[in-house]
PDB file of C-alpha atoms in Angstrom:
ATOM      1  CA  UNK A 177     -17.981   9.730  35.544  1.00  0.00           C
ATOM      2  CA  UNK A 178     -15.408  12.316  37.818  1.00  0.00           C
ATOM      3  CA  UNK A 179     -11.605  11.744  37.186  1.00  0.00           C
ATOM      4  CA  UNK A 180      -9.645  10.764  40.350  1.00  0.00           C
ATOM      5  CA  UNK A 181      -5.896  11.704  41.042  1.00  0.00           C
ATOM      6  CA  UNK A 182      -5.039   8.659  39.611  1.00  0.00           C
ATOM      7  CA  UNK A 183      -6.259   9.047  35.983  1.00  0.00           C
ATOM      8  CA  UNK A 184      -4.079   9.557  33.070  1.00  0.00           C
ATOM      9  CA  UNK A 185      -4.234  13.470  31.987  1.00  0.00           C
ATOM     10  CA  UNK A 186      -6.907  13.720  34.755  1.00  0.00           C
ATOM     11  CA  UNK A 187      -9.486  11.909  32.558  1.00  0.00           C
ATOM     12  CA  UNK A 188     -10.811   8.919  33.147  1.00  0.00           C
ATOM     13  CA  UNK A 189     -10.723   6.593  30.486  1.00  0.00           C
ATOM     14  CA  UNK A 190     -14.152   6.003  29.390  1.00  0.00           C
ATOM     15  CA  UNK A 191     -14.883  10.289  29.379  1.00  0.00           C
ATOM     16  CA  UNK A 192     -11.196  10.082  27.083  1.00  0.00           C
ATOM     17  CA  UNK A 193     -12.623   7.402  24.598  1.00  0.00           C
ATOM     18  CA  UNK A 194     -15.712   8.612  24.038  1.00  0.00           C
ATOM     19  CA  UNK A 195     -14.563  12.624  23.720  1.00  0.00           C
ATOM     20  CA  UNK A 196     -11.736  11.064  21.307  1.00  0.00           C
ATOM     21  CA  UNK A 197     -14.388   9.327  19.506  1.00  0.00           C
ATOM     22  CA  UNK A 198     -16.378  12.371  19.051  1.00  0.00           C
ATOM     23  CA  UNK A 199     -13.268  14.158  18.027  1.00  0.00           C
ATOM     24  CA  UNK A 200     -12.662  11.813  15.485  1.00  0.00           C
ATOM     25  CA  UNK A 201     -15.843  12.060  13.341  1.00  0.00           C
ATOM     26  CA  UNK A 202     -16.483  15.561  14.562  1.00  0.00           C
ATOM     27  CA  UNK A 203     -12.682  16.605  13.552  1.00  0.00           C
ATOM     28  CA  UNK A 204     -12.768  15.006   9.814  1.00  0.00           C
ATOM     29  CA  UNK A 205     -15.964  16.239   9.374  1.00  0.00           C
ATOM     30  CA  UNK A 206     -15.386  19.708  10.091  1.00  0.00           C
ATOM     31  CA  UNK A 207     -11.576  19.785   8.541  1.00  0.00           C
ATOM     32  CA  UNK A 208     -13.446  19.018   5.687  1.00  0.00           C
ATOM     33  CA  UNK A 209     -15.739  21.931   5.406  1.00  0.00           C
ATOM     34  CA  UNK A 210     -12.916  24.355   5.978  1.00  0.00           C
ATOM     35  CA  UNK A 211     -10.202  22.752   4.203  1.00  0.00           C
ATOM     36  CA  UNK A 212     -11.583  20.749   1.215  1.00  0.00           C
ATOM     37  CA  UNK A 213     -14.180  23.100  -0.695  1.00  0.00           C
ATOM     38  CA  UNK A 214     -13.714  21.557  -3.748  1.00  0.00           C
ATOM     39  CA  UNK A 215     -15.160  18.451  -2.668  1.00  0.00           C
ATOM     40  CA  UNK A 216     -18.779  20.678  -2.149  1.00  0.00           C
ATOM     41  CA  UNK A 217     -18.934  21.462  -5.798  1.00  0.00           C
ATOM     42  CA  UNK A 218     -21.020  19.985  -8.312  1.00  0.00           C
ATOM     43  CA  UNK A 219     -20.511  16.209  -9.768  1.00  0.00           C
ATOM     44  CA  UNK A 220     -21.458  16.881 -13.622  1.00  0.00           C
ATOM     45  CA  UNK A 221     -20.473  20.223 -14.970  1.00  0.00           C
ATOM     46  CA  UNK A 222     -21.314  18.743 -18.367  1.00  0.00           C
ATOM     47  CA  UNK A 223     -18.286  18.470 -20.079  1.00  0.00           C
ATOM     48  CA  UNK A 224     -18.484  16.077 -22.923  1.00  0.00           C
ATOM     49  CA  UNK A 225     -15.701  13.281 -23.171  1.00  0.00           C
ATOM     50  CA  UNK A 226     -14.361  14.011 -26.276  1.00  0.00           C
ATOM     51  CA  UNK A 227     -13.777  18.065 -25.150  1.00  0.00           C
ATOM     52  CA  UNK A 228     -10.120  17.294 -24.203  1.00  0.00           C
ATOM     53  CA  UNK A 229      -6.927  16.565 -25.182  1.00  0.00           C
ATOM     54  CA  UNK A 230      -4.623  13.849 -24.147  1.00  0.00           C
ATOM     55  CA  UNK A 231      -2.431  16.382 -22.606  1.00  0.00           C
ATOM     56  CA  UNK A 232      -5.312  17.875 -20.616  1.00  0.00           C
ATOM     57  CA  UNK A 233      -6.400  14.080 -19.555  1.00  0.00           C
ATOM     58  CA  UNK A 234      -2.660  13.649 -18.488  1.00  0.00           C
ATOM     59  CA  UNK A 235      -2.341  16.832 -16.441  1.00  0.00           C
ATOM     60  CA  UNK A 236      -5.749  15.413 -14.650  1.00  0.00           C
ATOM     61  CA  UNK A 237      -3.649  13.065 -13.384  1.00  0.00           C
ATOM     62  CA  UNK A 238       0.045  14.618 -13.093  1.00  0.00           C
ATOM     63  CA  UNK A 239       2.377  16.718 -15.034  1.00  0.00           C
ATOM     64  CA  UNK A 240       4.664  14.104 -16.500  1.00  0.00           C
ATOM     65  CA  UNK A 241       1.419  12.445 -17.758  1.00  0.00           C
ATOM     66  CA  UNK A 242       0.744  15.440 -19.640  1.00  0.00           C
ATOM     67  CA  UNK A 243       4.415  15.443 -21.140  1.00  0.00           C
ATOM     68  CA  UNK A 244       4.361  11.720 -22.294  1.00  0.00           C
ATOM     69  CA  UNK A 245       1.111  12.029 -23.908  1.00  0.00           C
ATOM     70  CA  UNK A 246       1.787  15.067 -25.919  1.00  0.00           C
ATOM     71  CA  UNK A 247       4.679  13.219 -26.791  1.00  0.00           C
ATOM     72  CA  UNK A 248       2.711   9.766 -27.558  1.00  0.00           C
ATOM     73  CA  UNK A 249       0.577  11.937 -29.840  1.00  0.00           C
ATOM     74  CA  UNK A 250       3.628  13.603 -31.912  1.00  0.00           C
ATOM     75  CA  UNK A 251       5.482  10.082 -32.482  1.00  0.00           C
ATOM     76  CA  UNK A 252       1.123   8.635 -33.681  1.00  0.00           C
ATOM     77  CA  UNK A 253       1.205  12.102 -36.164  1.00  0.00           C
ATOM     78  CA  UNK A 254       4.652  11.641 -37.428  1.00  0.00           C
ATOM     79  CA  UNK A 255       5.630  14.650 -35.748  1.00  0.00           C
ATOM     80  CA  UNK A 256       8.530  12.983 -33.808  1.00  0.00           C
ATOM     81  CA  UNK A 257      10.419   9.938 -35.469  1.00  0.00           C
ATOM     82  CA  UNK A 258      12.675   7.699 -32.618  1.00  0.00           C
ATOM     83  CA  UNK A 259      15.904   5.801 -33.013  1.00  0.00           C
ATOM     84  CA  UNK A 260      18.148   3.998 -30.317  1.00  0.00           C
ATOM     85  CA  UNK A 261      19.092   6.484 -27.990  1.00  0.00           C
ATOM     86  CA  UNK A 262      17.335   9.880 -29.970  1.00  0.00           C
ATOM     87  CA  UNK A 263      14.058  11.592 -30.794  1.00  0.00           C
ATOM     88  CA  UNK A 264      14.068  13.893 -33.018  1.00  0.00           C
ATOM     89  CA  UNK A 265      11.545  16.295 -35.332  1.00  0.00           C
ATOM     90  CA  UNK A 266      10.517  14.816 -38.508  1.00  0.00           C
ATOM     91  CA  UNK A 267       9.985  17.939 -40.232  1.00  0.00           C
ATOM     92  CA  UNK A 268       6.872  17.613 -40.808  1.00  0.00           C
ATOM     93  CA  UNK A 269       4.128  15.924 -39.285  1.00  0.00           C
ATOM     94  CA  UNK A 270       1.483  13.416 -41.341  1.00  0.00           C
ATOM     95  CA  UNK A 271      -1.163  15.760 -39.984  1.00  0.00           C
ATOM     96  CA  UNK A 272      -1.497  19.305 -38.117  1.00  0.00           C
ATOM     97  CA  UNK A 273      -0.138  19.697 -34.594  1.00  0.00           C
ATOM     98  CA  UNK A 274      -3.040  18.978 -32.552  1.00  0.00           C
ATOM     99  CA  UNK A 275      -3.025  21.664 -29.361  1.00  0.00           C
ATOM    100  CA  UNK A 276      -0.373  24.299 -28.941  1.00  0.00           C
ATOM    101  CA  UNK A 277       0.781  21.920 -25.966  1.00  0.00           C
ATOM    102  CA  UNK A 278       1.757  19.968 -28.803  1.00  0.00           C
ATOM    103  CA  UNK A 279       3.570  22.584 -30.660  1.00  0.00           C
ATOM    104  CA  UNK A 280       5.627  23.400 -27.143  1.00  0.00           C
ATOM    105  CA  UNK A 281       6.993  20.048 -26.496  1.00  0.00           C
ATOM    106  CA  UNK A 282       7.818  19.761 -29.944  1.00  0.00           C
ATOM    107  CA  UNK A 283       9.837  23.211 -30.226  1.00  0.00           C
ATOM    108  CA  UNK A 284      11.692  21.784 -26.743  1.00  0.00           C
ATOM    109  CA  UNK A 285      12.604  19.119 -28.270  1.00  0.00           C
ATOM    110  CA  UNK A 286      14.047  20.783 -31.665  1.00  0.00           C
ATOM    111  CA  UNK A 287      15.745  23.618 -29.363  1.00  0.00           C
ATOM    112  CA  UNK A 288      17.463  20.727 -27.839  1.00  0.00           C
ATOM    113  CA  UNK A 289      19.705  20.332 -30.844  1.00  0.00           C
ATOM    114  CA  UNK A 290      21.603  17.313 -30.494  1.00  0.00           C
ATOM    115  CA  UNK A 291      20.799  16.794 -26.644  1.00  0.00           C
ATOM    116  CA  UNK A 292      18.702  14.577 -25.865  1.00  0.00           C
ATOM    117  CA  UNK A 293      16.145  15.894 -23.139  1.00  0.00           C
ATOM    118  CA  UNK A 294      14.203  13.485 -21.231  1.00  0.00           C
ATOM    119  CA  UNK A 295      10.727  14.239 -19.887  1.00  0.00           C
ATOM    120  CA  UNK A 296      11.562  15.895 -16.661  1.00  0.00           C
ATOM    121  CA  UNK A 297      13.640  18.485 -18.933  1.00  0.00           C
ATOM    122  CA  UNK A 298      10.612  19.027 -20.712  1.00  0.00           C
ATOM    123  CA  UNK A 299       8.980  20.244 -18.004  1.00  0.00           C
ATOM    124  CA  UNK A 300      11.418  22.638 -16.961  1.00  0.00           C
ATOM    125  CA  UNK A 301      11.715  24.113 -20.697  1.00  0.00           C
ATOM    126  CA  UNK A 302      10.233  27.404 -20.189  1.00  0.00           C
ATOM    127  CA  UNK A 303       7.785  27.528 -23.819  1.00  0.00           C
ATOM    128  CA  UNK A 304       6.406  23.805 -22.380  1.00  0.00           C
ATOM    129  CA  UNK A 305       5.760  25.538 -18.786  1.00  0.00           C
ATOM    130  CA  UNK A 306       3.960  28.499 -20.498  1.00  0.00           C
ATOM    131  CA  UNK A 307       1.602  26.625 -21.924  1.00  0.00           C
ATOM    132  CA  UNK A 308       0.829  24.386 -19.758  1.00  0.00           C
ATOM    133  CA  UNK A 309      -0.103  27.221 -17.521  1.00  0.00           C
ATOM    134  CA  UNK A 310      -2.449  28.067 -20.246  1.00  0.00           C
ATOM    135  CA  UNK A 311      -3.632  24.495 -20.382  1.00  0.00           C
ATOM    136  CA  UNK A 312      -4.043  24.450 -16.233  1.00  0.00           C
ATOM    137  CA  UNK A 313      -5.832  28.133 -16.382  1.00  0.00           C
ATOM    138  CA  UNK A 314      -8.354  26.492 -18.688  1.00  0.00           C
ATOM    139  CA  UNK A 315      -9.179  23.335 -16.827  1.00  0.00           C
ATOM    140  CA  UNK A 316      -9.405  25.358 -13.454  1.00  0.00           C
ATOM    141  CA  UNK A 317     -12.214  27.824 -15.596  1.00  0.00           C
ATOM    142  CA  UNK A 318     -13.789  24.835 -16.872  1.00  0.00           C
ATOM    143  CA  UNK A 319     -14.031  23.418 -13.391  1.00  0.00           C
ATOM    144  CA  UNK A 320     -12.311  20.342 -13.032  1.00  0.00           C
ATOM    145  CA  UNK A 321      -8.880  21.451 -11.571  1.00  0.00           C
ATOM    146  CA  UNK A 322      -8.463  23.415  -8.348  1.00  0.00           C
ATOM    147  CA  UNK A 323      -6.113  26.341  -7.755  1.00  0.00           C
ATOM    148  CA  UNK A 324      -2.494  25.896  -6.379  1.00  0.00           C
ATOM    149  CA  UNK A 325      -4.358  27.983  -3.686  1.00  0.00           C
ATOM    150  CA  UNK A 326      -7.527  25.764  -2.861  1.00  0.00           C
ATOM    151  CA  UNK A 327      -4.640  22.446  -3.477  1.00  0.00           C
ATOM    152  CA  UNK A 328      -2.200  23.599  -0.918  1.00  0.00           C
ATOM    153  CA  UNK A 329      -5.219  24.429   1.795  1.00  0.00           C
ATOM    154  CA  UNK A 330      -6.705  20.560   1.029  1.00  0.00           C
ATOM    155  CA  UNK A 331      -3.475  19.640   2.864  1.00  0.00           C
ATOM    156  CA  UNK A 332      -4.679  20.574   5.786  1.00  0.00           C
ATOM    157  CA  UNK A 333      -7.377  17.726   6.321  1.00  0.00           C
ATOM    158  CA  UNK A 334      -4.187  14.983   6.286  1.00  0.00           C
ATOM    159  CA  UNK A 335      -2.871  17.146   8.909  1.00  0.00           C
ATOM    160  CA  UNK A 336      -5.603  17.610  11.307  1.00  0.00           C
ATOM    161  CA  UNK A 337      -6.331  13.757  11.226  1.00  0.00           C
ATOM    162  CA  UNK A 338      -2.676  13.219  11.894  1.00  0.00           C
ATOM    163  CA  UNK A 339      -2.918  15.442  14.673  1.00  0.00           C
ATOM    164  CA  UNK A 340      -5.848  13.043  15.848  1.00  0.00           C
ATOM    165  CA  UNK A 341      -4.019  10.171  15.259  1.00  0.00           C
ATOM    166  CA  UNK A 342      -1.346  11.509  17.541  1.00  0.00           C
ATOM    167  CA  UNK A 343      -3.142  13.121  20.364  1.00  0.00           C
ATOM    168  CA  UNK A 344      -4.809   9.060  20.536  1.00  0.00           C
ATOM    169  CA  UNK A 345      -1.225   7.259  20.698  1.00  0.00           C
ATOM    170  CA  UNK A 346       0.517   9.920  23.049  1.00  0.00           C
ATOM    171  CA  UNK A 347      -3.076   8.754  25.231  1.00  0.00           C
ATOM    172  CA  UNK A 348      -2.521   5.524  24.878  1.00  0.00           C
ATOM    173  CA  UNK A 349       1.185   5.260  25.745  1.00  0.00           C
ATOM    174  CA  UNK A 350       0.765   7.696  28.872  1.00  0.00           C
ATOM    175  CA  UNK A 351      -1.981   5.452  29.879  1.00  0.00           C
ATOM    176  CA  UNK A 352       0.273   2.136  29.505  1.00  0.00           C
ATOM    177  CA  UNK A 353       2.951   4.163  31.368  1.00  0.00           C
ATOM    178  CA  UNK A 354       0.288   4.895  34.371  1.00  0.00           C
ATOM    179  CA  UNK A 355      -0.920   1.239  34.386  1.00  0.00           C
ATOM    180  CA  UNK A 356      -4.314   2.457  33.375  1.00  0.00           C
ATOM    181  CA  UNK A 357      -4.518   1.555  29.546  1.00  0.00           C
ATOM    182  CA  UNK A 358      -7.434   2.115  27.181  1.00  0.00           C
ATOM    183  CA  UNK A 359      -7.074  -1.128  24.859  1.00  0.00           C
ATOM    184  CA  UNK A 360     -10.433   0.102  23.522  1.00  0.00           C
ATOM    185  CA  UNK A 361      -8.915   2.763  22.157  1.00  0.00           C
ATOM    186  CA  UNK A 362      -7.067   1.035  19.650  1.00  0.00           C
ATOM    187  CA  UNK A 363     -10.333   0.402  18.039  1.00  0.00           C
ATOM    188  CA  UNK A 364     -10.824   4.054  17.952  1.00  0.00           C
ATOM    189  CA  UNK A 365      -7.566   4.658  16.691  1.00  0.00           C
ATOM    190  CA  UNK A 366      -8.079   2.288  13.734  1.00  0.00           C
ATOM    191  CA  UNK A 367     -11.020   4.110  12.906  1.00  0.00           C
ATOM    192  CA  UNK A 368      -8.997   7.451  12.949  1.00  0.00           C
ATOM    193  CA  UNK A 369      -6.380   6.280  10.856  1.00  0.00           C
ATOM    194  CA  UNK A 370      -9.077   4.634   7.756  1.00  0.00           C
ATOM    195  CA  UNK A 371      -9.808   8.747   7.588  1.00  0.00           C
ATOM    196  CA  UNK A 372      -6.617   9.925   7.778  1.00  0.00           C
ATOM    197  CA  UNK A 373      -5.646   7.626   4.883  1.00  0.00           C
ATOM    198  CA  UNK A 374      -8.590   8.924   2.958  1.00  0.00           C
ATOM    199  CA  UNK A 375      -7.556  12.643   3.648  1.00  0.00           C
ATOM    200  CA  UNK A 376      -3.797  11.442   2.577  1.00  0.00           C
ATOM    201  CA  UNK A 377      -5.257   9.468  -0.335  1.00  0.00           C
ATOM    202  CA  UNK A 378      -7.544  12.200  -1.761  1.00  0.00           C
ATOM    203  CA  UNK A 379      -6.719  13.479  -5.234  1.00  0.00           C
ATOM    204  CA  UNK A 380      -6.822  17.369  -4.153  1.00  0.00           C
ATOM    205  CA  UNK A 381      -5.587  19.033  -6.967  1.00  0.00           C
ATOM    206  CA  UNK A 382      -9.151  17.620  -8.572  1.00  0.00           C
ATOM    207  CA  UNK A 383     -12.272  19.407  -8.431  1.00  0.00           C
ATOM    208  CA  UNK A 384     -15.401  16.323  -7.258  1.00  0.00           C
ATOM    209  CA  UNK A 385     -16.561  17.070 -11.203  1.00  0.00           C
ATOM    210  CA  UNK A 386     -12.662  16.374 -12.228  1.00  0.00           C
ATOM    211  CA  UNK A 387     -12.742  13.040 -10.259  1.00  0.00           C
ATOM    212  CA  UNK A 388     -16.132  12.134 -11.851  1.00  0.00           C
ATOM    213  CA  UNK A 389     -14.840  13.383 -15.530  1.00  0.00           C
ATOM    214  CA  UNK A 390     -11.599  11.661 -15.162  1.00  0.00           C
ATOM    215  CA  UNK A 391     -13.134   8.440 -14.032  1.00  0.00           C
ATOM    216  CA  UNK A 392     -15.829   8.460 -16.793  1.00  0.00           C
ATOM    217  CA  UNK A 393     -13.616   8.833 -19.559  1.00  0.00           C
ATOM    218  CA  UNK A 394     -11.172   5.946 -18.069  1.00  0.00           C
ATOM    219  CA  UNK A 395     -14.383   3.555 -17.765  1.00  0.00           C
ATOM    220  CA  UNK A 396     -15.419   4.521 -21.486  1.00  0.00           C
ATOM    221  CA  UNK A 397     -11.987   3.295 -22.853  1.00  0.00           C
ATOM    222  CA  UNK A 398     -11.276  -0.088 -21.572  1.00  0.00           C
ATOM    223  CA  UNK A 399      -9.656  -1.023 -24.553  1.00  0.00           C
ATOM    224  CA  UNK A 400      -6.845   1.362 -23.847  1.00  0.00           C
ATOM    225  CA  UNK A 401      -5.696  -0.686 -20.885  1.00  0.00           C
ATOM    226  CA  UNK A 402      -2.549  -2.223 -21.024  1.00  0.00           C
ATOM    227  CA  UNK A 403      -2.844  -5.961 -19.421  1.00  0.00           C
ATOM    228  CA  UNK A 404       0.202  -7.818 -18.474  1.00  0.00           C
ATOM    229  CA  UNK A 405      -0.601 -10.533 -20.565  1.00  0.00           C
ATOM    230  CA  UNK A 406      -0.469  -7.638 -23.550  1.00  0.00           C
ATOM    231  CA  UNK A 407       2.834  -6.366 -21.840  1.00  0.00           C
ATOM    232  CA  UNK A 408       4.325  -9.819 -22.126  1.00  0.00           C
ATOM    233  CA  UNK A 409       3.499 -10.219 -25.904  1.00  0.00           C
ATOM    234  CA  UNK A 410       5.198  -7.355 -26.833  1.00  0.00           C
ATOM    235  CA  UNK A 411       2.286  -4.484 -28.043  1.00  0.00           C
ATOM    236  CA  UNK A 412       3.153  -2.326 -30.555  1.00  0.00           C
ATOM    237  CA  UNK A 413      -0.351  -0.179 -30.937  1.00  0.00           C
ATOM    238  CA  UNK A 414      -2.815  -1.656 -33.333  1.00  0.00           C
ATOM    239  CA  UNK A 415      -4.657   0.972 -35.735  1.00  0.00           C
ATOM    240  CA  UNK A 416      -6.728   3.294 -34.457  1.00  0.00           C
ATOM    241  CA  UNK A 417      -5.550   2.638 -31.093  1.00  0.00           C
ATOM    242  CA  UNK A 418      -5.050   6.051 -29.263  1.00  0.00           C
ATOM    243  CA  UNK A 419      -1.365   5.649 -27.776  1.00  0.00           C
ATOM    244  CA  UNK A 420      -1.905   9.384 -26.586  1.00  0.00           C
ATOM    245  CA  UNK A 421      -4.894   8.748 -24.639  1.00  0.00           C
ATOM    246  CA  UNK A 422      -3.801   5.431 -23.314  1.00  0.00           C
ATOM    247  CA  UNK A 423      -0.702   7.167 -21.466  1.00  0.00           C
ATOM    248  CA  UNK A 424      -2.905   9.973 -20.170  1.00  0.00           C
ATOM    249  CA  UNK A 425      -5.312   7.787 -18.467  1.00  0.00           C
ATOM    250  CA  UNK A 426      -3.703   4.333 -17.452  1.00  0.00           C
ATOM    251  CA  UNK A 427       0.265   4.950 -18.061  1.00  0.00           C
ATOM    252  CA  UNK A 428       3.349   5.127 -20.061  1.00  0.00           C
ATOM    253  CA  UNK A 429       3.170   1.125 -21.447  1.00  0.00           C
ATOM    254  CA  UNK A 430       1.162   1.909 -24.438  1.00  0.00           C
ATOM    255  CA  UNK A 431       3.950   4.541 -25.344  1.00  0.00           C
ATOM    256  CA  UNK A 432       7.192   2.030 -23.945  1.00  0.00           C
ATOM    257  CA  UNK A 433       5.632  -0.670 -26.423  1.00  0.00           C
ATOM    258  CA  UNK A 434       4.285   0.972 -29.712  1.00  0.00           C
ATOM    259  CA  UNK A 435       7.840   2.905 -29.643  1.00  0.00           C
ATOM    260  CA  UNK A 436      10.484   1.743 -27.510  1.00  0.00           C
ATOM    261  CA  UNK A 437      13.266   3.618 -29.071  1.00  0.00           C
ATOM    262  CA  UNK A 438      11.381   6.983 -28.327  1.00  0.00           C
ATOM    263  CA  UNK A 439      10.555   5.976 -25.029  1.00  0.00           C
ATOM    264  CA  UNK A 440      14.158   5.014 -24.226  1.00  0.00           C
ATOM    265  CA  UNK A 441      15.672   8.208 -25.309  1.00  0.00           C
ATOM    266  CA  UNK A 442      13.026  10.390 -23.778  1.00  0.00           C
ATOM    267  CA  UNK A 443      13.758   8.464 -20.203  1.00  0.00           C
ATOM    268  CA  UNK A 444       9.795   6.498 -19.741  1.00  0.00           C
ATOM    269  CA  UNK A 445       9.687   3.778 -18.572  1.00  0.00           C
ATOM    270  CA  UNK A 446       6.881   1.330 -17.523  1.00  0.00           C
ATOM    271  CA  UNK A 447       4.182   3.214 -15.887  1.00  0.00           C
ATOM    272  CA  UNK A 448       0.625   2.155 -14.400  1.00  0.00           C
ATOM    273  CA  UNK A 449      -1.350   4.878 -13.244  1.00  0.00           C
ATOM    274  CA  UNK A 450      -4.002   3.499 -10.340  1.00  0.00           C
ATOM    275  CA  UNK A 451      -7.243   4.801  -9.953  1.00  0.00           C
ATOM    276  CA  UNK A 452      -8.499   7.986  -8.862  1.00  0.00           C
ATOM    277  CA  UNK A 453     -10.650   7.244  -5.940  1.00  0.00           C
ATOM    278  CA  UNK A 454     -14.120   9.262  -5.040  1.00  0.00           C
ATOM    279  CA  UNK A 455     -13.912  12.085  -2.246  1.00  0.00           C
ATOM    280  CA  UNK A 456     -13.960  10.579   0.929  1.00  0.00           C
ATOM    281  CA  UNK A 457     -12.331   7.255   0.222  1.00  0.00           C
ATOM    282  CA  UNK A 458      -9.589   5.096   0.924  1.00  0.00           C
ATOM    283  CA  UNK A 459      -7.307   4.220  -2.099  1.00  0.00           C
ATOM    284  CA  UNK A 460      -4.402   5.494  -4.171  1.00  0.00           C
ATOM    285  CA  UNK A 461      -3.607   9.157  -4.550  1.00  0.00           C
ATOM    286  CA  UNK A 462      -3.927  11.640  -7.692  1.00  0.00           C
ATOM    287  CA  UNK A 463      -0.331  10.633  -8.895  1.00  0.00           C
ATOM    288  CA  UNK A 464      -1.568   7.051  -8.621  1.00  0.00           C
ATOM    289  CA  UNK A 465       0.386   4.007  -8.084  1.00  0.00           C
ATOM    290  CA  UNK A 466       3.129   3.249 -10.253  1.00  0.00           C
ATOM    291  CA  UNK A 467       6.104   0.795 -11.103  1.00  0.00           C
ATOM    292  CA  UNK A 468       9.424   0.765 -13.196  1.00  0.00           C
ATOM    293  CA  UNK A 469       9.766  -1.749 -15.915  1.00  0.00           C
ATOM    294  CA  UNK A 470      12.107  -3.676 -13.699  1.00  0.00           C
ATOM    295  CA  UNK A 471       9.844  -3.571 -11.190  1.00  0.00           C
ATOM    296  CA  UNK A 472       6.267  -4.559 -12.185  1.00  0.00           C
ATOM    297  CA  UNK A 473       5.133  -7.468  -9.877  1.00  0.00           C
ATOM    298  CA  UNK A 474       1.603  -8.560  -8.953  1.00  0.00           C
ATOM    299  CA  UNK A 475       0.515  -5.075  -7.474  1.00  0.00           C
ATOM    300  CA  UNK A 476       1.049  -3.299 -10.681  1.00  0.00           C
ATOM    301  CA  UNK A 477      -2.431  -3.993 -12.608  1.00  0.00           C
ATOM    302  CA  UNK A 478      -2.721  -3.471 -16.153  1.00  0.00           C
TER     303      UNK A 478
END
């Protein structure tokens, strides 16, 4: 087909839709080679399940996660005892500090004196940053997290499909403008914008094992969900029931409802963590979706 004077950009409209198609598929494709290595690596590095802490689980999904379950885990071992509007050090825990993790957020807390710090503190103290450096350094050898390098260059898959997704709307309004639309585009353009939301939606500070790993262990402890129905009843962490783990993987409620007072004090609030979705699909992102315990209506599954 040969473009007349007449034609949008000097391209007809059926030569634009089908090069824009091709640029689509050919564009994610090879954005993802160049920008997304970690998605090439292998899916089972295997790591058994029970080879990590709850703080290492939590920083698979975000730092604060991390925080909260190191914290979970010091209120479970008697490290940490709570009352209305404090946490403080017990003295001495009902059994040994599991990680040094552990041992940082509990020295934060005791260097706090009489201030209370809240979680986001935490992460600034510096002792609680050191090691979870450490903690990071060891999941990136073991495979499952990428560098801040390799993270910050996954960003740039989002961007080139946005830069698709734009280059297709600027078309399409200079075509509506010239009286020579492309209404088929907007198919093409809702194709183009499922992959850009699976760029945005990708977890990339994961490795592919990391996603599989993280997924694994949340399918092997169903029983550390926290339903609404359990929510509504007022749960306050049966025995044997890993609080640590449960905030880790699924969110702060297990923590909120076996010790309220703690929670309170420490700033946590009503959490649900969604799920981390497989390279190359559509869903919520690492940090996962979440909601405030004013705030938890029917999107906020338990």
């Amino acid at each position: 087909m040969t473009s007349t004077a007449g034609e949008t950009w000097g391209i007809s409209g059926p030569n634009f839709l089908i090069g824009y198609v091709i640029l689509t598929f050919a564009g994610y494709l090879i954005a993802r080679w160049i920008f997304a290595p970690q998605q090439r690596g292998p899916k089972d590095l295997g790591i058994p399940l029970d080879a990590l802490s709850s703080p290492e689980w939590g920083l698979m999904r975000r730092p604060e996660a991390a925080v909260n379950a190191a914290v979970a885990d010091l209120l479970s071992d008697g490290w940490l005892v709570g009352s209305p509007g404090r946490c403080a050090p017990a003295g001495r825990g009902e059994r040994p500090l599991r990680t040094p993790f552990h041992g940082a957020v509990l020295t934060a807390v005791a260097n706090a004196g009489t201030h209370q710090p809240t979680t986001k503190q935490l992460l600034a103290d510096p002792t609680v940053v050191r090691e979870m450096a450490t903690m990071r350094g060891h999941l990136e050898r073991l495979g499952v997290l990428t560098t801040p390098a390799r993270e910050r260059l996954a960003w740039g898959l989002p961007l080139v499909m946005t830069a698709v997704i734009a280059l297709g709307v600027a078309r399409l309004v200079a075509g509506l403008n010239n009286g020579k639309p492309i209404l088929y585009l907007l198919a093409a353009l809702f194709f183009a914008a499922l992959f850009t939301m699976a760029a945005y939606g990708e977890p990339r500070h994961l490795t592919r094992a990391g996603q599989r790993l993280i997924t694994e262990k949340a399918k092997a402890n169903p029983d550390l969900v926290i339903s609404k129905a359990t929510r509504k009843s007022g749960y306050v962490g049966g025995a044997g029931r890993d609080i640590g783990l449960s905030v880790a993987l699924f969110g702060t409620s297990a923590l909120v409802l076996a010790h309220p007072a703690a929670a309170s004090a420490f700033g946590i609030e009503h959490t649900t963590y969604g799920a981390i979705p497989t390279a190359g699909s559509s869903g919520s992102s690492y940090t996962g979706s979440s909601c405030s315990s004013g705030g938890c209506g029917s999107g906020c599954g338990g």
